[in-house]
Coordinates of C-alpha atoms and ligand atoms in Angstrom, one line a residue:
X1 CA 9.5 16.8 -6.3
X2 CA 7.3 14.1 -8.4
X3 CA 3.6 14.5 -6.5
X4 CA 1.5 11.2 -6.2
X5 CA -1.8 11.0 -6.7
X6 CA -4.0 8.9 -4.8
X7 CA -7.6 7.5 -4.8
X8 CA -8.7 4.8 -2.6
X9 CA -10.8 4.3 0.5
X10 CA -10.8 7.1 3.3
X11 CA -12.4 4.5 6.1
X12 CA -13.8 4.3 9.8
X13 CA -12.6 1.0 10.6
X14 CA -13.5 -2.1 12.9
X15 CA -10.8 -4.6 14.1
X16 CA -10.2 -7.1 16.5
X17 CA -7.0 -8.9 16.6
X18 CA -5.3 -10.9 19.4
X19 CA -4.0 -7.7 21.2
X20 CA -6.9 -5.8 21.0
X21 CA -9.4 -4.0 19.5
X22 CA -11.1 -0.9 18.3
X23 CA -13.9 0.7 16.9
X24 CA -14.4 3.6 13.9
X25 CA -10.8 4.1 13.8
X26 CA -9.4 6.2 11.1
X27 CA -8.6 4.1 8.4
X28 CA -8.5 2.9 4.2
X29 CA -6.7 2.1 1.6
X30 CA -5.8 5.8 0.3
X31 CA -5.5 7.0 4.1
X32 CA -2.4 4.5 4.7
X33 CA -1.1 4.8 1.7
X34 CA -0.8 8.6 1.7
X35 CA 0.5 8.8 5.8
X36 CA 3.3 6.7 4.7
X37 CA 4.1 8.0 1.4
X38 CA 3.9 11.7 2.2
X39 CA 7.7 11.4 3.8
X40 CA 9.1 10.9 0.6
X41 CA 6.7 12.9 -1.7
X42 CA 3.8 15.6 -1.8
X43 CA 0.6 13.5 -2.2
X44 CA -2.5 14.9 -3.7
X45 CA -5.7 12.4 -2.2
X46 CA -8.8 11.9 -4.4
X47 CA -11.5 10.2 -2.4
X48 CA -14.7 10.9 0.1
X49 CA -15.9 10.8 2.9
X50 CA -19.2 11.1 4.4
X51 CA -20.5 14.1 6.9
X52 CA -19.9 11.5 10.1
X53 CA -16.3 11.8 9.4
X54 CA -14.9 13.3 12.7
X55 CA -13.3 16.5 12.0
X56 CA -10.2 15.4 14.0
X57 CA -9.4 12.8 11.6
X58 CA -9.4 14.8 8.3
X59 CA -7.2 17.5 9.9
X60 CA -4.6 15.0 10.6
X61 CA -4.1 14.7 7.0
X62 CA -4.1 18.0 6.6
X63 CA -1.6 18.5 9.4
X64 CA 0.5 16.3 7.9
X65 CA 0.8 18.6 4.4
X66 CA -1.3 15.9 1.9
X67 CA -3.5 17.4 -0.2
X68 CA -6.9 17.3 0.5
X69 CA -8.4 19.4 -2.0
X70 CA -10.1 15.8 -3.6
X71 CA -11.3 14.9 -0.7
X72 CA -14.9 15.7 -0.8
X73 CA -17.3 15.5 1.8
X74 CA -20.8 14.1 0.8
X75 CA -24.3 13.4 3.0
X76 CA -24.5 10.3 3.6
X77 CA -22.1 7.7 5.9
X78 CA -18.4 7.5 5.4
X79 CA -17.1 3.8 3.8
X80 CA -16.8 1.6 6.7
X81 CA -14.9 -1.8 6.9
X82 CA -14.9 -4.4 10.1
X83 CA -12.6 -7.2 10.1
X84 CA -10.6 -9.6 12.6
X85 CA -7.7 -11.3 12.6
X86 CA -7.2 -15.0 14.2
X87 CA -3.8 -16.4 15.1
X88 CA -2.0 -15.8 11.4
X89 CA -1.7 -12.0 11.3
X90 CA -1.5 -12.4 7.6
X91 CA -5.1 -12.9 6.2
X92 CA -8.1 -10.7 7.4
X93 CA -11.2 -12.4 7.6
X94 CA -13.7 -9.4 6.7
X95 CA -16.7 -9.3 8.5
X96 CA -18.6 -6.1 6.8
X97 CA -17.7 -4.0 4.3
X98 CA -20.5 -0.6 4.0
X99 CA -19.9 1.0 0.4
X100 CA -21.9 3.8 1.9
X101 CA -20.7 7.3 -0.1
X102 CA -18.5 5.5 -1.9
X103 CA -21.2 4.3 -4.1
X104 CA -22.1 7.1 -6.0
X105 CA -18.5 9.5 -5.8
X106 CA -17.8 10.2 -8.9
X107 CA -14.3 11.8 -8.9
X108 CA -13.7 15.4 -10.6
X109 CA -10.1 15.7 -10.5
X110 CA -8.5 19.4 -11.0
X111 CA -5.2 20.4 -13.3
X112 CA -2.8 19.7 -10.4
X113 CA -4.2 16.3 -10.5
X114 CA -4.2 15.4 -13.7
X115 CA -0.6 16.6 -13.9
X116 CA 0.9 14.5 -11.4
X117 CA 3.6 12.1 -12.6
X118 CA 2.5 8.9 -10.3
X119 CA -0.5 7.6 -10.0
X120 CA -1.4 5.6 -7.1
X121 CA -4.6 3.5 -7.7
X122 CA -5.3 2.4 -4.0
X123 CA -8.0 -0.6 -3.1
X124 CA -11.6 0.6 -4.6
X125 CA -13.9 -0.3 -7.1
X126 CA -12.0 -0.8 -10.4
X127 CA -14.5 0.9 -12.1
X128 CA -13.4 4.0 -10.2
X129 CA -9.4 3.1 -10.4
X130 CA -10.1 3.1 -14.2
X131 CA -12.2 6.3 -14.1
X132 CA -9.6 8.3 -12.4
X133 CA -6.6 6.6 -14.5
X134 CA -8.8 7.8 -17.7
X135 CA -8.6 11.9 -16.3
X136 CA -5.0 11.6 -15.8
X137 CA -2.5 13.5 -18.7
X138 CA 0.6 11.4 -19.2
X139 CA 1.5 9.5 -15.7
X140 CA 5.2 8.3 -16.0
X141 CA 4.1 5.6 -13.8
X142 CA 0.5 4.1 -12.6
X143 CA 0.1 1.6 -10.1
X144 CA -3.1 -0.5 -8.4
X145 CA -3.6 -2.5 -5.5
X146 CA -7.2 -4.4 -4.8
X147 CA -8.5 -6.9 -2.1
X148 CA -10.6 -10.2 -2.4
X149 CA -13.8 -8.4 -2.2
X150 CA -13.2 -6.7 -6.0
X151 CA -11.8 -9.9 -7.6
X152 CA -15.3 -11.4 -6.2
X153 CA -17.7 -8.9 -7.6
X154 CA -15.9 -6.8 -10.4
X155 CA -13.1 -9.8 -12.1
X156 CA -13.8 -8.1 -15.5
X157 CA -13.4 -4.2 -14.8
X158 CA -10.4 -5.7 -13.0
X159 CA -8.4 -7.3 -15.7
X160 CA -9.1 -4.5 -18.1
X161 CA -7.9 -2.2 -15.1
X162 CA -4.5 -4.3 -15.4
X163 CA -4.1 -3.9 -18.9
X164 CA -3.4 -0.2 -18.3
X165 CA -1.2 -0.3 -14.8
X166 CA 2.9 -0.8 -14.8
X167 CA 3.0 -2.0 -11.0
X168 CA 0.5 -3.9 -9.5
X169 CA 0.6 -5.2 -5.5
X170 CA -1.5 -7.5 -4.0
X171 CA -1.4 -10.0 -1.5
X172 CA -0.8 -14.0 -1.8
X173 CA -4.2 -15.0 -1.5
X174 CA -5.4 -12.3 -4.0
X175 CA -2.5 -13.0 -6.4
X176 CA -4.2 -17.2 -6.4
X177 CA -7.6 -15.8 -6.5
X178 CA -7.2 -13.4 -9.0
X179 CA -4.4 -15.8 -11.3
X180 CA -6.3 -19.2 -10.2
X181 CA -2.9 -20.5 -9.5
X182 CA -1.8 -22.4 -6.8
X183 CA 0.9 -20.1 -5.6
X184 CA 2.6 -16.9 -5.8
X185 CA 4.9 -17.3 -8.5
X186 CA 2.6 -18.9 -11.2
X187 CA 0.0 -16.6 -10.2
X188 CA 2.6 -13.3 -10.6
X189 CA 3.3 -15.0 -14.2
X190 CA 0.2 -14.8 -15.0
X191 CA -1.3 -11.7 -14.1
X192 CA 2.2 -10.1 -15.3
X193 CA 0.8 -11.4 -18.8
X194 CA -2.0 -9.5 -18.1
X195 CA 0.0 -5.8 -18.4
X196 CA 1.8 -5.2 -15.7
X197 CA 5.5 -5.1 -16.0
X198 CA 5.9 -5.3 -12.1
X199 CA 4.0 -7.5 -9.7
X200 CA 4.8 -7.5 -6.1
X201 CA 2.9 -10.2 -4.0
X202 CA 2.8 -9.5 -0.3
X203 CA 3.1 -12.8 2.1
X204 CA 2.5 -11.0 5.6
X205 CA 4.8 -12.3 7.5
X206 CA 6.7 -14.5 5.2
X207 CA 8.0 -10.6 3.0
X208 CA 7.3 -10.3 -0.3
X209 CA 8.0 -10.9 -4.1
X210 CA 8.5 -8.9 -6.7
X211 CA 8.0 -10.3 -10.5
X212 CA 10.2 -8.2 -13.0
X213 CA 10.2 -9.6 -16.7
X214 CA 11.0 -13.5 -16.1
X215 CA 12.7 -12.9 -12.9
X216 CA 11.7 -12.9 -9.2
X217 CA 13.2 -11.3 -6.8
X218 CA 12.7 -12.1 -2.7
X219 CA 12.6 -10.4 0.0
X220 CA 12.1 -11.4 4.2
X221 CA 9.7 -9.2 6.3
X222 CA 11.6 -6.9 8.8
X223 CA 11.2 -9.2 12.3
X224 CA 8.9 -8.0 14.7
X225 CA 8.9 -9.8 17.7
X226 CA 4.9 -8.6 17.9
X227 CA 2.2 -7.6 15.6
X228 CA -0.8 -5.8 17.3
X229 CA -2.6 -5.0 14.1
X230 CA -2.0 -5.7 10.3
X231 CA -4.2 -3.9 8.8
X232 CA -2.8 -1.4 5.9
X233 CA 0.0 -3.0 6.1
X234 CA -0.3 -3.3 2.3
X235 CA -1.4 0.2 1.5
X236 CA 2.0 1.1 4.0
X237 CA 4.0 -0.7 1.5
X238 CA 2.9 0.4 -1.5
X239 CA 3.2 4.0 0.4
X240 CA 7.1 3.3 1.0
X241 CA 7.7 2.0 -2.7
X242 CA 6.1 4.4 -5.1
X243 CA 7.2 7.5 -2.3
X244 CA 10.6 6.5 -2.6
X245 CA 9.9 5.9 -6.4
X246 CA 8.9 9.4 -6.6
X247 CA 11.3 11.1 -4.7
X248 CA 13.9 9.8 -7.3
X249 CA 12.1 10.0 -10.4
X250 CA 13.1 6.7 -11.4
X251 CA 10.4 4.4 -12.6
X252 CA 12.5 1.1 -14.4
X253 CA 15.3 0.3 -12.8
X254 CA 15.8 -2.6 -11.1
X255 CA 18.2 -1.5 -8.2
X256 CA 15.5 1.6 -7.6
X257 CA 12.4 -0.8 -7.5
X258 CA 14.6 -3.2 -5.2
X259 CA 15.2 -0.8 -3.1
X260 CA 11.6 0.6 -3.3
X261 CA 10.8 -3.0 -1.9
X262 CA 13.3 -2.6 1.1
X263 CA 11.4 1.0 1.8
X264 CA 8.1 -0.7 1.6
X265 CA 9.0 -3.5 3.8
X266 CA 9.9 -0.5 6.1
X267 CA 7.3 1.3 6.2
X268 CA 4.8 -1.7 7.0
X269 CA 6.5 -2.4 9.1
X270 CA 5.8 0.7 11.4
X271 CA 2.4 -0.1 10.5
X272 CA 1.9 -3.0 12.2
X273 CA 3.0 -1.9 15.6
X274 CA 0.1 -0.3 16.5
X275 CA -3.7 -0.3 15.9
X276 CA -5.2 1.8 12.7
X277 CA -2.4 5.0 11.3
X278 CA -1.1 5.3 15.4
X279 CA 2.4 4.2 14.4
X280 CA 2.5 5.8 11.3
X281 CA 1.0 8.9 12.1
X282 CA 4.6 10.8 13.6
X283 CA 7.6 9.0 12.1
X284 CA 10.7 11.3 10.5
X285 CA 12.5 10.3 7.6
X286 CA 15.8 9.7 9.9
X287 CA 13.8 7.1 11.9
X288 CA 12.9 5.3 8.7
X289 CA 16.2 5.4 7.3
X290 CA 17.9 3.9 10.2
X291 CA 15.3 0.9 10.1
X292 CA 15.6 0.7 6.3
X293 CA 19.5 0.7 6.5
X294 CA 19.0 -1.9 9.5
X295 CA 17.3 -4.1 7.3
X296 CA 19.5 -4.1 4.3
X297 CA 21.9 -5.1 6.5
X298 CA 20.5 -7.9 8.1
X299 CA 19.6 -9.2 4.5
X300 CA 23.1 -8.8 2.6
X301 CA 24.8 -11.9 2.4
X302 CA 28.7 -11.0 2.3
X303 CA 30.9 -12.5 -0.9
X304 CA 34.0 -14.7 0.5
X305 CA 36.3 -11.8 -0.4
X306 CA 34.7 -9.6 1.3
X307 CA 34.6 -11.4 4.7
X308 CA 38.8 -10.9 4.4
X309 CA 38.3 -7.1 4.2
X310 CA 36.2 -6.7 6.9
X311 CA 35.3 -9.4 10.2
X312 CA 32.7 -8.8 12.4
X313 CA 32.7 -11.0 15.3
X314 CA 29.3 -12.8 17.1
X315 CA 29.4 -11.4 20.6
X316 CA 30.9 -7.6 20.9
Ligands
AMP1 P1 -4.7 -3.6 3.8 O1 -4.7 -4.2 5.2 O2 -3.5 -2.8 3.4 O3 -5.1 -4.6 2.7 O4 -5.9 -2.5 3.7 C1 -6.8 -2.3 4.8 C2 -7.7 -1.1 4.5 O5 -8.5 -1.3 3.3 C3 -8.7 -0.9 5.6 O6 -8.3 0.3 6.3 C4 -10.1 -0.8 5.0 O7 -10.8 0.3 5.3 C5 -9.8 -0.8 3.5 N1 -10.7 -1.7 2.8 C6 -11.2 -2.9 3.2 N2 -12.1 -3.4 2.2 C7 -12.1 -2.5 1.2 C8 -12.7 -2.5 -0.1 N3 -13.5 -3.4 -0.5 N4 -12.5 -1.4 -0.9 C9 -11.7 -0.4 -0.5 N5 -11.0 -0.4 0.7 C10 -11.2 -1.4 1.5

């Protein structure tokens, strides 16, 4: 088995959306990532948290077999992050971000760490991404993820971040903001030119893009009828592509990374059925597979010779 590392935000979350709300919930970017990745591959989490972090919430990981040997505990208040969502479920308006222990962690990552063949570079300061990326041996693969606030205050550590990753996710908006292009696929194009041989732009509910060498490829969202709260839905993504990366040790190949997508779209979309890691929390791999397999389904488009082999009529 291929372990992942992680490092990213461990989080107590605020979020209001239109079904709900809820206060301090366990959340961040390396905590959704690594609840959805660990059912394809052991995950080793690098991060901190501060001495209000509910005991409850760090033995959930732990019950759930990731690694929390980097996850240290430090005085001071764990990383907080309050948003709400108005009627499109796709962009968070952020109301507070606290830093809080996060500002002065300074990761010290052991052998097992450095070892690991992925790297999974969730939403933090770049400056940190690139610090942990520099104590790694030889990944066979690194990947990032950020969010608006660190293409606001840290553009430059950023870029030079890129220049070392081979996958990079973000969302639309980011993608423009980051690119300054007017839409997804000029702004893949260029941040592509930036390093990264992969880009996969998330549109919420409209799926997702992924930018291989001068193609695109394009996916739909799995359809939920209801979404009570989007947030990690990225990190759940990128948890579902680079775990099912892992767990076949295939890093450049395009059939593997479209299916990674398909896996990804999965996985969010457990996510977003319920507020903060609820939905994510208990899943087994045969419940994923049936909804992955469900939604290849639903997007093959049959060849005409098929459709002689094999009918399936409207109304069983
Ligand atoms: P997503 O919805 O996948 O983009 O990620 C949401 C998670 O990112 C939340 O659980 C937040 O705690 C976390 N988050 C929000 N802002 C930041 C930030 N500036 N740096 C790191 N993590 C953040």
């Amino acid at each position: 088995m291929n372990p992942i590392l992680v490092v990213g935000s461990v989080a107590l979350d605020t979020v209001k959306t239109s079904a709900g709300f809820i206060e301090d919930g366990l959340g961040g970017s390396a905590t959704y990532f690594s609840l959805a990745a660990r059912y394809f591959a052991p995950i080793l989490l690098v991060g901190v948290v501060g001495e209000d972090f509910p005991r409850e919430h760090k033995a959930l990981l732990r019950d759930r077999g990731i690694d929390c040997s980097g996850l240290e505990t430090a005085a001071g208040e764990t990383f907080r992050w309050s948003g709400k969502y108005g009627k499109d479920a796709n962009v968070a308006k952020t109301l507070a971000t606290h830093l809080n222990v996060f500002k002065d962690f300074r990761p010290k990552l052991d052998e097992a760490h450095r070892s690991a063949p992925v790297v999974f570079l969730a939403n933090i300061d770049p400056e940190l991404q690139s610090e942990v990326l520099s104590q790694m041996k030889e990944p066979a693969l690194v990947a990032c993820d950020t969010m608006n606030f660190w293409i606001d205050s840290k553009p430059a550590a950023l870029k030079e971040l890129l220049s070392k990753v081979d996958i990079f996710f973000c969302n639309e908006e980011e993608a423009e903001k980051l690119a300054k292009r007017p839409n997804p696929l000029q702004a893949a194009e260029v941040i592509a030119s930036w390093g990264p041989s992969v880009v996969v732009v998330k549109k919420g509910e409209h799926g997702a893009l992924m930018k291989i060498g001068s193609r695109i490829y394009i996916f739909p969202p799995y359809p939920m009828a209801e979404i009570k709260d989007p947030t990690g839905a990225g990190d759940t993504f990128a948890g579902g592509f680079l775990g099912y990366l892992a767990s076949c040790g295939v890093y450049d190949d395009v059939g593997h990374l479209k299916r990674a997508m398909a896996y990804g779209t999965t996985m969010a979309s457990f996510n977003v059925e319920d507020f903060s890691t609820r939905n994510i929390e208990d899943l087994d791999r045969d419940r994923i597979d049936e909804r992955f397999h469900d939604f290849l389904d639903r997007m093959s488009v049959p060849r005409a010779e098929d459709l002689l082999k094999s009918r399936r009529p409207v109304a069983a």
